[in-house]
Coordinates of C-alpha atoms and ligand atoms in Angstrom, one line a residue:
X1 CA -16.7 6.9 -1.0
X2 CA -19.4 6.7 -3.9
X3 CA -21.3 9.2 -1.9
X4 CA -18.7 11.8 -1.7
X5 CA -18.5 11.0 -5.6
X6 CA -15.6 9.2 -5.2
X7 CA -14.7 7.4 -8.7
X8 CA -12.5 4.1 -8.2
X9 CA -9.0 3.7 -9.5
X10 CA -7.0 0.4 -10.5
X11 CA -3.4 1.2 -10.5
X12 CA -0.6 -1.7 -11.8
X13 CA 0.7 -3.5 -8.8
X14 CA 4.1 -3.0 -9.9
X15 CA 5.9 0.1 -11.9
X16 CA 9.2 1.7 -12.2
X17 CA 11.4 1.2 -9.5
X18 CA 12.3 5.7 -10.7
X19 CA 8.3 6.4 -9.7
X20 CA 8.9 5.4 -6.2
X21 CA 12.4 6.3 -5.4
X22 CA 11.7 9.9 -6.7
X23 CA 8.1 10.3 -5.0
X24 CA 8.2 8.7 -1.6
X25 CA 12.1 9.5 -1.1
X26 CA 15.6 7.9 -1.3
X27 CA 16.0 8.5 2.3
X28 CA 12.6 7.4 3.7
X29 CA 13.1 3.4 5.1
X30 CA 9.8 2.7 2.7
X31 CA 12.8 3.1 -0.2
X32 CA 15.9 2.4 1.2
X33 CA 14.9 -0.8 2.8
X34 CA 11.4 -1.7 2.3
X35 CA 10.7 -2.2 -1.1
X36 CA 10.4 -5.4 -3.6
X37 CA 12.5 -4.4 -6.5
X38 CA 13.9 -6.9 -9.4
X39 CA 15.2 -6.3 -12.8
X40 CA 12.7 -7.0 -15.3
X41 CA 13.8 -9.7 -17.9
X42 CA 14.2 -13.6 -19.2
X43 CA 18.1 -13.5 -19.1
X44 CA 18.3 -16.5 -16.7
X45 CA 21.2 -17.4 -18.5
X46 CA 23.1 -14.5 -18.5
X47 CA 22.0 -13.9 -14.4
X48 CA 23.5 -17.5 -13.7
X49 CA 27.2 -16.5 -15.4
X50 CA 27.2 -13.4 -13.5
X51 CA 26.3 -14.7 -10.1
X52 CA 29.1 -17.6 -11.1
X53 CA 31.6 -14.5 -11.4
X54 CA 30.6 -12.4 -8.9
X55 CA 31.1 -15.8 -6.4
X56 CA 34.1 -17.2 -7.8
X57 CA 37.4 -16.8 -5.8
X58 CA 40.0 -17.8 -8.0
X59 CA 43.6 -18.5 -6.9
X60 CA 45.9 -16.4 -9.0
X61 CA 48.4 -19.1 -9.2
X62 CA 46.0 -21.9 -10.2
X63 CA 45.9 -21.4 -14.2
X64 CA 43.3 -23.3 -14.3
X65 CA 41.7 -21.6 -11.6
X66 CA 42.3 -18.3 -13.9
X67 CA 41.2 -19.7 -17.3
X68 CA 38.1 -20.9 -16.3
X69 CA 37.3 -17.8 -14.8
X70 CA 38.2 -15.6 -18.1
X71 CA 35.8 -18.2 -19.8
X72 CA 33.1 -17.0 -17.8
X73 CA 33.8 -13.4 -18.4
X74 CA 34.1 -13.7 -22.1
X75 CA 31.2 -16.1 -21.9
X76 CA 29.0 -13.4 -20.0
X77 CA 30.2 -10.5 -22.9
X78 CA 29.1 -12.7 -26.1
X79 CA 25.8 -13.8 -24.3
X80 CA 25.5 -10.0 -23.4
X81 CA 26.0 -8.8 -27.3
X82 CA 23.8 -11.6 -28.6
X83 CA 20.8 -10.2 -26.3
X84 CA 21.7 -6.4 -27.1
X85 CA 21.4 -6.8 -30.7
X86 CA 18.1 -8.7 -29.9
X87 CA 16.9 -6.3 -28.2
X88 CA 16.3 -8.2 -24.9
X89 CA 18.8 -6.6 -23.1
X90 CA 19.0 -2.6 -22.8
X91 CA 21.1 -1.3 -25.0
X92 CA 22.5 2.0 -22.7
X93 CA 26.1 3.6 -22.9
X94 CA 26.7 2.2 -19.2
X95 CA 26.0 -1.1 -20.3
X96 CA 28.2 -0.7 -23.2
X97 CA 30.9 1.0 -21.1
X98 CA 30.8 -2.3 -18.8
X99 CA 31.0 -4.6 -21.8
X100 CA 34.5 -2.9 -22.7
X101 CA 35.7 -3.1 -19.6
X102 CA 35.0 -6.8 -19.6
X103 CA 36.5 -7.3 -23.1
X104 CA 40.1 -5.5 -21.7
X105 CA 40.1 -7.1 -18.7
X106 CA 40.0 -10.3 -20.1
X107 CA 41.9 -10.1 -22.6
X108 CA 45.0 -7.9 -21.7
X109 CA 45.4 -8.5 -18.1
X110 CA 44.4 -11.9 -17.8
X111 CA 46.1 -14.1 -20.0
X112 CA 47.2 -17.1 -18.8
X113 CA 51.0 -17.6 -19.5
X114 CA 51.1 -14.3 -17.3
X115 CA 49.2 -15.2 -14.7
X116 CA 51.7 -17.1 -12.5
X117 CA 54.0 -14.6 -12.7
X118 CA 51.3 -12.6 -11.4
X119 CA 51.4 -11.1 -7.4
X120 CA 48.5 -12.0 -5.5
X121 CA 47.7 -8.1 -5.2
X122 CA 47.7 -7.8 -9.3
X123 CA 45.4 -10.7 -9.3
X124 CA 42.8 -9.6 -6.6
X125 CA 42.7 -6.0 -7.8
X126 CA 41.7 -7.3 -11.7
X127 CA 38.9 -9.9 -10.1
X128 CA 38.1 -7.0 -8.1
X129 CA 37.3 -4.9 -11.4
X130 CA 36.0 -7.9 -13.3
X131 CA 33.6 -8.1 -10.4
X132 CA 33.0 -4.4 -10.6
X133 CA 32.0 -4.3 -14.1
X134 CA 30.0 -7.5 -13.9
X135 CA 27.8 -6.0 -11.5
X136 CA 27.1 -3.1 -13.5
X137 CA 25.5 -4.4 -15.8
X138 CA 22.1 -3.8 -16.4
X139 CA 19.7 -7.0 -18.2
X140 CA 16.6 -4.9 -17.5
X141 CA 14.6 -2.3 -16.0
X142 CA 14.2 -2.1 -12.6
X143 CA 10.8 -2.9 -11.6
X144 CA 9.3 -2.6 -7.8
X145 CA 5.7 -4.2 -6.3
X146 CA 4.2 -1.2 -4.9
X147 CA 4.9 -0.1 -1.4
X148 CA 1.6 2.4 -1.4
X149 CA -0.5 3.8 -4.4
X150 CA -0.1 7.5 -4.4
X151 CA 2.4 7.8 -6.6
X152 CA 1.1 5.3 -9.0
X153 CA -2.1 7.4 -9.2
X154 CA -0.5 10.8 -9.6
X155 CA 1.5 8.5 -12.5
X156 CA -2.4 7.5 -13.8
X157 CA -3.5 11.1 -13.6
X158 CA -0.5 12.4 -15.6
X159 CA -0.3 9.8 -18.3
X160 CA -4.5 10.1 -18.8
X161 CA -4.2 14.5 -18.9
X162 CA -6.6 14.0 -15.9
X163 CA -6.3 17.5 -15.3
X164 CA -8.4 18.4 -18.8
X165 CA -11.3 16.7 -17.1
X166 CA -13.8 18.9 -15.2
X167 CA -13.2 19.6 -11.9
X168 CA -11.1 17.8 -9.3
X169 CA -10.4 14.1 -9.6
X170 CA -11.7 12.1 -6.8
X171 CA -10.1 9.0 -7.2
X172 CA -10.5 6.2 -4.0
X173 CA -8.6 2.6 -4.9
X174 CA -8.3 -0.5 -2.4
X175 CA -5.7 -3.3 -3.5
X176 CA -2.9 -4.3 -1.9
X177 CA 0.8 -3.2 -1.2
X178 CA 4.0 -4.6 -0.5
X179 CA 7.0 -3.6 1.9
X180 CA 9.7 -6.1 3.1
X181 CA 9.1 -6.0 6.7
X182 CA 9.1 -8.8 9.3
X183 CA 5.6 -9.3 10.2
X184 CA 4.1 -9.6 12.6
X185 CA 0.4 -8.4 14.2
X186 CA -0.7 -5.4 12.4
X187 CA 2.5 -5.5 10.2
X188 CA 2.6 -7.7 7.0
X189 CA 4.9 -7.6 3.5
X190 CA 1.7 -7.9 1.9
X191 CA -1.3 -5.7 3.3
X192 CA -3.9 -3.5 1.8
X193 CA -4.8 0.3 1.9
X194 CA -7.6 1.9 1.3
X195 CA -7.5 5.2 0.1
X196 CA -8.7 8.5 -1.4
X197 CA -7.0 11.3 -3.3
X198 CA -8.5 15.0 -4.5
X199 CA -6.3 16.3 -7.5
X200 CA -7.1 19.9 -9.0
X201 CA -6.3 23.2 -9.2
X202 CA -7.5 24.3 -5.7
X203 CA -6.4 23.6 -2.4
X204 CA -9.7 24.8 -0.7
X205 CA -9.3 23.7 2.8
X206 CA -13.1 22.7 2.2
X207 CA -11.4 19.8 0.3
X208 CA -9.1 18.8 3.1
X209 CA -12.6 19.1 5.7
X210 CA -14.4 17.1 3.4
X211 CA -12.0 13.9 2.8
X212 CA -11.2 14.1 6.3
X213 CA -15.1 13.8 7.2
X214 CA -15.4 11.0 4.8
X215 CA -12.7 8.7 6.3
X216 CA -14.7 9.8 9.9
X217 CA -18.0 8.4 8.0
X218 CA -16.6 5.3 7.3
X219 CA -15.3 4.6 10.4
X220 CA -18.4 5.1 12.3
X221 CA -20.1 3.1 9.7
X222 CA -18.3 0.3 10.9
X223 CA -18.8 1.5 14.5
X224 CA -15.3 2.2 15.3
X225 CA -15.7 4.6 17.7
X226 CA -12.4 4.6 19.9
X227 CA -10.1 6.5 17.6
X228 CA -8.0 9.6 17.6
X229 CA -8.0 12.2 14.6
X230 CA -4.6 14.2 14.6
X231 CA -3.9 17.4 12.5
X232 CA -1.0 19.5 12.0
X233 CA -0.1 22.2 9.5
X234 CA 3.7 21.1 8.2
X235 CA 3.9 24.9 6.4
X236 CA 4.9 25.4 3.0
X237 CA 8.4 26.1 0.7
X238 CA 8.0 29.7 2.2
X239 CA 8.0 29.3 5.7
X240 CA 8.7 25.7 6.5
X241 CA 13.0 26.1 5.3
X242 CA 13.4 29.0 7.9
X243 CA 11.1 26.5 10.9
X244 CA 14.0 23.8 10.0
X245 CA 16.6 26.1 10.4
X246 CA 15.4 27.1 13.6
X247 CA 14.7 23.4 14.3
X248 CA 18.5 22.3 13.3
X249 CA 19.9 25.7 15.3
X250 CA 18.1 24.6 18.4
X251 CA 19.3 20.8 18.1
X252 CA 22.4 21.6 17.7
X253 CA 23.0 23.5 21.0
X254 CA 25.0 21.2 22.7
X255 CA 22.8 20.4 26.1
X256 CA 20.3 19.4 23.6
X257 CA 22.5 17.1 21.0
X258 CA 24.2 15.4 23.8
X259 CA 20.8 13.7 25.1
X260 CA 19.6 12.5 21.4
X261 CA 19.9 9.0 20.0
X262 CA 22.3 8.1 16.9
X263 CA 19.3 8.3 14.7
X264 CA 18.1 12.0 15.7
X265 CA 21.8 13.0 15.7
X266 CA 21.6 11.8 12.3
X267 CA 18.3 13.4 10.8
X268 CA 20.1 16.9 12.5
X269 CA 21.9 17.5 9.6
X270 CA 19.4 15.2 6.7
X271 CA 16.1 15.9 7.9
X272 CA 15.8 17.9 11.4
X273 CA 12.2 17.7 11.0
X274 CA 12.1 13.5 11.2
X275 CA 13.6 14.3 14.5
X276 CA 10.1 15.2 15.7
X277 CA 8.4 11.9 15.5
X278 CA 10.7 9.8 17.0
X279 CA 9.6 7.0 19.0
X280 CA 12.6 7.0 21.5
X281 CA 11.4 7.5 25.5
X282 CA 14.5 9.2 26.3
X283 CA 13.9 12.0 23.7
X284 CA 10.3 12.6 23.9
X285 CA 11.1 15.4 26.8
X286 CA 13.4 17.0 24.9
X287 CA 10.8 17.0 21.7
X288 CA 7.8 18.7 24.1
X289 CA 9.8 21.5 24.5
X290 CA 11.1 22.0 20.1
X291 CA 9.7 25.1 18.7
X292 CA 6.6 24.1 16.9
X293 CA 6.3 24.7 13.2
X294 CA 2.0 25.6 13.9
X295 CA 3.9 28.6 15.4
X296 CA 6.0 29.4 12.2
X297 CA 3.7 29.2 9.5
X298 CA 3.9 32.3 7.2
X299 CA 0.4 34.2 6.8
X300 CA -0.9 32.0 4.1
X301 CA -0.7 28.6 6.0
X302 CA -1.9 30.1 9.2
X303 CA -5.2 31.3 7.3
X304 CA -5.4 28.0 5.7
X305 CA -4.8 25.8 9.0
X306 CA -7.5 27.8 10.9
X307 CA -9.9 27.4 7.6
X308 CA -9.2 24.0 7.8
X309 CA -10.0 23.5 11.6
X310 CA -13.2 25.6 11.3
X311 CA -14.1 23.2 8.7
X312 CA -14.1 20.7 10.5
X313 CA -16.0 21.9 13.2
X314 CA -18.8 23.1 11.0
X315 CA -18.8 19.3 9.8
X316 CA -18.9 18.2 13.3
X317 CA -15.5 15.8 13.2
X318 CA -13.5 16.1 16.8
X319 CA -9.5 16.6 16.1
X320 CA -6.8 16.8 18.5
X321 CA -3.6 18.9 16.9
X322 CA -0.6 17.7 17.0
X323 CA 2.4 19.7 16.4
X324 CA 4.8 16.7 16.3
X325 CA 2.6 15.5 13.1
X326 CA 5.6 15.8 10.2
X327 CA 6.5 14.4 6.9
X328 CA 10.0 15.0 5.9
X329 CA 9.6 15.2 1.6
X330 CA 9.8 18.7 0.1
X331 CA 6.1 18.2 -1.5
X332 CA 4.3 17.6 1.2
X333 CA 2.3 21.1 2.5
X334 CA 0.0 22.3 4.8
X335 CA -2.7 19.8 5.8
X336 CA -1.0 16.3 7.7
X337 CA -3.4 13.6 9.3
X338 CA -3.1 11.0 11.6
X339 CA -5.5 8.2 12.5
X340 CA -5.0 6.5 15.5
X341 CA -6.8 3.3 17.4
X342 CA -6.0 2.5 21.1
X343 CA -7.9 -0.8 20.5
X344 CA -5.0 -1.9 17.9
X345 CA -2.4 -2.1 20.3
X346 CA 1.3 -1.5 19.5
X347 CA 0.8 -0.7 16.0
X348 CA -1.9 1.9 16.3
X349 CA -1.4 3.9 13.2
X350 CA -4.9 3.4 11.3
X351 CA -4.5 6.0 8.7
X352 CA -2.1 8.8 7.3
X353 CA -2.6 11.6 5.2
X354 CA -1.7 14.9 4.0
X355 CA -1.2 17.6 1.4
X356 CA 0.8 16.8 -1.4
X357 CA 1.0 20.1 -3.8
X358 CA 4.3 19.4 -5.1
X359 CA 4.1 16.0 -6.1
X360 CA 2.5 16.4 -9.8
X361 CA 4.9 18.6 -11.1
X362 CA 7.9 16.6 -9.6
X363 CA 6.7 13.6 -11.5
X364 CA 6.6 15.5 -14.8
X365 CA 3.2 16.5 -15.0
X366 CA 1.3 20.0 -15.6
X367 CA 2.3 23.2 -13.1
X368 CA -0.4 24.2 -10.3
X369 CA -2.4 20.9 -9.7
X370 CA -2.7 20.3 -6.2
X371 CA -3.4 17.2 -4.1
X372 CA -4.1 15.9 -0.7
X373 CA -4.9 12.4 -0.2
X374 CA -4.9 9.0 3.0
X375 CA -4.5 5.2 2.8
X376 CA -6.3 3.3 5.7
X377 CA -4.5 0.3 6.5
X378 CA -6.8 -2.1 5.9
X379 CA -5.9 -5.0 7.8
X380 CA -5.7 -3.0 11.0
X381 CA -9.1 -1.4 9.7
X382 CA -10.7 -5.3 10.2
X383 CA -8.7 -5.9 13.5
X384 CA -10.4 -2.7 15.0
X385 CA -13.9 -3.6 13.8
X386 CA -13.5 -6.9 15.0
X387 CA -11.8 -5.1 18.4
X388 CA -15.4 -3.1 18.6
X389 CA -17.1 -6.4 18.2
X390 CA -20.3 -4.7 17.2
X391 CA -20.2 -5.8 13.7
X392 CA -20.7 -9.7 12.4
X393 CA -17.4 -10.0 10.8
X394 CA -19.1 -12.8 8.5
X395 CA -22.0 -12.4 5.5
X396 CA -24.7 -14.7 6.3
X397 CA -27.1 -16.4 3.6
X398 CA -30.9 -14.6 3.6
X399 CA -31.8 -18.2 2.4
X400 CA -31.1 -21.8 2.7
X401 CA -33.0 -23.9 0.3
X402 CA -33.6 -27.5 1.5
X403 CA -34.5 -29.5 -1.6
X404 CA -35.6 -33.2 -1.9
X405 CA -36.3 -35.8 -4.4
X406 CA -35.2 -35.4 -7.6
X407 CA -38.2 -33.6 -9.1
X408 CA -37.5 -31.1 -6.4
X409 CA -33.7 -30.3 -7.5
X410 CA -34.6 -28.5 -11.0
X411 CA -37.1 -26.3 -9.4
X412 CA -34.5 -25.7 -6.5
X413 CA -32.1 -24.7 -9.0
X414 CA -34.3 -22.4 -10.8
X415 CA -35.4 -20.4 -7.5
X416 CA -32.1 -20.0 -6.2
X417 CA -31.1 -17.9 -9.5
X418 CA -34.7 -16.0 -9.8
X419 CA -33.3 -15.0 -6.0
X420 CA -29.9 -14.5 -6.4
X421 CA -31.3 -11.9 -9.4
X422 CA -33.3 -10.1 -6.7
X423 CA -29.9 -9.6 -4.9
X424 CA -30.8 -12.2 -2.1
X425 CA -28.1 -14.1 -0.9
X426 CA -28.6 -17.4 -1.5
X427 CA -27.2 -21.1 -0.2
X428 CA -27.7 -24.2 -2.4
X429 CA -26.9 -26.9 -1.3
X430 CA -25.1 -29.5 -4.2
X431 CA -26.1 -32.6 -2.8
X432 CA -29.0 -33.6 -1.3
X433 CA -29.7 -33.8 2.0
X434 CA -32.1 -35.1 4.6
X435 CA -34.5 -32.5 6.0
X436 CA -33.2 -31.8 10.1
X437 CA -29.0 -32.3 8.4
X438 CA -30.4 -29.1 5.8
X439 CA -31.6 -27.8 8.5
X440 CA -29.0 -27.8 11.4
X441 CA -26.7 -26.6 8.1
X442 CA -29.2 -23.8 7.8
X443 CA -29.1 -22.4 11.5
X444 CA -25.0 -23.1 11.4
X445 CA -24.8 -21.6 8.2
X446 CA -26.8 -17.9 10.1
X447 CA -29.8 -18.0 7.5
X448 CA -32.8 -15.8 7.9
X449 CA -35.0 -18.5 6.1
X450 CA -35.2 -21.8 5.1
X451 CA -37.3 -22.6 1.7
X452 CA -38.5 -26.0 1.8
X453 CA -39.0 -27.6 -1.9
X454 CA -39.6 -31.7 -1.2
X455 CA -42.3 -33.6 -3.1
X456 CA -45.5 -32.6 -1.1
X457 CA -44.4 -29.0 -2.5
X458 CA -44.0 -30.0 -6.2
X459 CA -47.5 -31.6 -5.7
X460 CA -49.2 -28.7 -4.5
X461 CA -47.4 -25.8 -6.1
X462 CA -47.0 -24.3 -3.0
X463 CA -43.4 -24.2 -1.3
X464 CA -43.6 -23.9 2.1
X465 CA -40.7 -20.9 3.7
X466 CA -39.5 -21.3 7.6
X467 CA -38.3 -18.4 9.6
X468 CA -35.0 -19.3 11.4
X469 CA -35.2 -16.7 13.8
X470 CA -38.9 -18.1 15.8
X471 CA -39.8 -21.6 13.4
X472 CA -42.9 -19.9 11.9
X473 CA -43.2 -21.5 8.6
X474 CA -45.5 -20.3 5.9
X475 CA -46.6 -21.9 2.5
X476 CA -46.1 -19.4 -0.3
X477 CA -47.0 -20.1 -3.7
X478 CA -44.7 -19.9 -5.8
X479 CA -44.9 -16.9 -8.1
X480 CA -45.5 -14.9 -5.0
X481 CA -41.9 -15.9 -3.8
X482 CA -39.9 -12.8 -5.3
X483 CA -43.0 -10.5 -3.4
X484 CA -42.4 -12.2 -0.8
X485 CA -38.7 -11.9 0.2
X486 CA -38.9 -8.6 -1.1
X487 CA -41.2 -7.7 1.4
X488 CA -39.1 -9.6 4.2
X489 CA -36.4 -8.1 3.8
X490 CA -37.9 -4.3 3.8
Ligands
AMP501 P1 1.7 4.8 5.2 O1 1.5 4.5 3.7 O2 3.1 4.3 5.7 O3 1.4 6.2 5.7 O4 0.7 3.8 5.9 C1 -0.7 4.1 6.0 C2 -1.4 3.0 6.8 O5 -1.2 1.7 6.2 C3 -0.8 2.8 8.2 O6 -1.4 3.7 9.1 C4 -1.1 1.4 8.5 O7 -2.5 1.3 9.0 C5 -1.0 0.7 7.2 N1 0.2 0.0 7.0 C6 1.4 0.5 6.6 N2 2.4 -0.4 6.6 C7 1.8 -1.6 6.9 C8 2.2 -3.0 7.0 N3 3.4 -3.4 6.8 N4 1.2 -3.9 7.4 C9 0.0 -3.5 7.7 N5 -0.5 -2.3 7.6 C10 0.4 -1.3 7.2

């Protein structure tokens, strides 16, 4: 990523539950049901009396039953003003609204001498409220571990007026995310993306070539080479709304509604367009023969879909379109990407990515910056290489040093730093060991070489260097050592 002059980025690993919801989507599953969200606050005290309310089932002619249950309330309202006024609890009008609610309902409705007189009904419909207002109380900001990193960049690049810097911001991060999922093989609460964005003022399909061509570069670095490039053009806020129309006209003839699950029957009226990558056998007929949106772009999007596909042939990167390649959120434009992997098996999504022109403005920052950006899942990344098998998964030491005697130790520590400081890497062992045990370590262990330090060494000045690989072994004195393994490795 350095060589497409890539800059790294370190986002938070958790922000404001508000940056998610309102740039990946209240309706996406990623929001709705995926994320790690908590309010953000040391009110133990205050969370233990509400969850005692909100559990309690009184009997509304116990008085007891009652009394101890108004305690609680009023007990939950003083603790709630005490951390107001000390500032450790927000201090918003819907908190405050709750608060007075509280204070009536305990007071007015509640009293005990009333109580037994009380109907059942009465009594259920005040816990009911009591519970209500409890509930709505808020002890602290809601705070989410991130599901993905886009939106926490944008966030960066908004709060740091990226966009006065020159030119567009390349920005690659790898860290990981978090999305409440049940794992499984390929599918974890906790895995890692890597990933790239370009945000500027242009949306050059150059730009969308050239990050596509540097994900390609990376994979073939690590010699994936079973893998499946998919693009689509998703349109823009000119000509996509009138491709969903037509999308929600045709799915709505009746021969055609009639055959689709309860999902798609669903997204007909939310999101027509979701419709299109369902995973459902029975409906992928039925989505073969949908209009496709490449065929309903408006003038601009069709020149900028064919720049981007001539683009890619100039930079030599194979891609198989995919009219069935959608992303349902208003911001997204133009350019989608899919990465997939036969050799991953049932979850064979390696990468997604996509234009994004919309998104900086809609999280409050400057008009007309653009942006188009992926994230590689990572762990499926490692699974493939290791798949391919043609790269050690493992780092192996360039040198094992096999020191004995005691004389021999402060000379063994003293080489393995001058190496380590030439970049080599280098395995010292702690204790001492006999000379075939260092060695056998040494072979297990996948060293190039082995440098010998015993006493015969420390005699002569001259440390004597075995090659794993065919057991030469060489003496080497030892200011020529650095020349040496420099050379080696060459
Ligand atoms: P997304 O952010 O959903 O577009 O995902 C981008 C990539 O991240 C996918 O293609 C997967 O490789 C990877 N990914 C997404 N969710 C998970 C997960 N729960 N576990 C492992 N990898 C994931």
């Amino acid at each position: 990523m350095e060589s497409y002059n890539f800059g790294e980025i370190r986002t938070p690993i958790f922000e404001e539950t508000e940056l998610f919801a309102r740039s990946i989507g209240g309706e996406t599953d990623v929001v709705s049901k995926e994320m790690y969200t908590f309010a953000d606050h040391s009110l133990s005290h205050l969370e233990w009396t509400r969850n005692t309310i909100l559990v309690r089932r009184s009997a509304h002619d116990d008085p007891i039953d009652v009394k101890i249950l108004i305690q609680l309330v009023d007990s939950l309202v003083s603790q709630a003003e005490a951390a107001t006024s000390e500032g450790e609890m927000p201090k918003t009008p819907d908190n405050a609204r709750a608060l007075d609610r509280l204070r009536a309902l305990s007071e007015a409705t509640l009293l005990v001498p009333q109580t037994a007189a009380m109907g059942k009904e009465e009594f259920e419909l005040c816990a009911n409220q009591i519970r209500a207002a409890v509930g709505a109380l808020k002890f602290g900001d809601l705070i989410t571990l991130r599901p993905e990193a886009t939106a926490s960049v944008v966030r960066a690049y908004i709060e740091h007026g990226m966009q006065m810097r020159p030119g567009d911001q390349k920005l690659y991060y790898i860290g990981p995310m978090f999305r409440r999922e049940r794992p499984q093989k390929g599918r974890y609460r906790q895995f890692y993306q890597i990933g790239a964005e370009v945000l500027g003022t242009s949306d050059a399909p150059a730009i969308d070539a050239e990050l596509i061509e540097m994900l390609t570069v990376l994979l073939e670095h690590c010699q994936i080479e079973k893998y499946t490039l998919l693009i689509n053009s998703i349109g823009c806020a000119n000509c996509r709304p009138k491709y969903v129309e037509l999308l929600r006209a045709e799915l709505r003839k009746p021969e055609i509604y009639e055959r689709l699950g309860a999902d798609s029957k669903r997204r007909v009226e939310t999101n027509p367009l979701r419709v299109m990558d369902s995973k459902l056998p029975e409906e992928q007929e039925i989505i073969e023969k949908l209009p496709k949106i490449s065929e309903h772009l408006c003038d601009d999007c069709k020149t900028h879909y064919e720049k981007l596909k001539k683009e890619l042939d100039l930079r030599k990167v194979p891609f198989t379109e995919s009219p069935r390649l959608v992303r349902g959120l208003d911001y997204y434009m133009r350019t989608t990407f899919e990465i997939t992997s036969p050799i991953l098996g049932a979850q064979n999504a390696l990468c997604g990515g996509g234009r994004y022109d919309g998104l900086v403005e809609l999280l409050g920052g400057p008009k007309g910056i653009k942006g188009i950006g992926f994230a590689l899942g990572e762990d499926r990344f490692i699974d493939a290489i290791q798949e391919a098998k043609k790269v050690h998964p493992t780092r192996t030491a360039d040198v094992f040093i096999a020191w004995m005697g005691e004389s021999a130790y402060p000379v063994a520590v003293r080489l393995a730093r001058v190496l380590r400081g030439e970049k080599h890497i280098v395995e010292l062992p702690p204790v001492e060991m006999k000379f075939r045990k260092a060695l056998e370590r040494a072979d297990k262990a996948g060293a190039r070489c082995v440098l010998i330090i015993g006493d015969d060494e420390i005699a002569s000045k001259q440390l004597t260097v075995k090659r794993l690989a065919d057991g030469q072994q060489e003496k080497i004195a030892e200011d020529q050592l650095v020349n040496y393994f420099a050379s080696k490795s060459n």
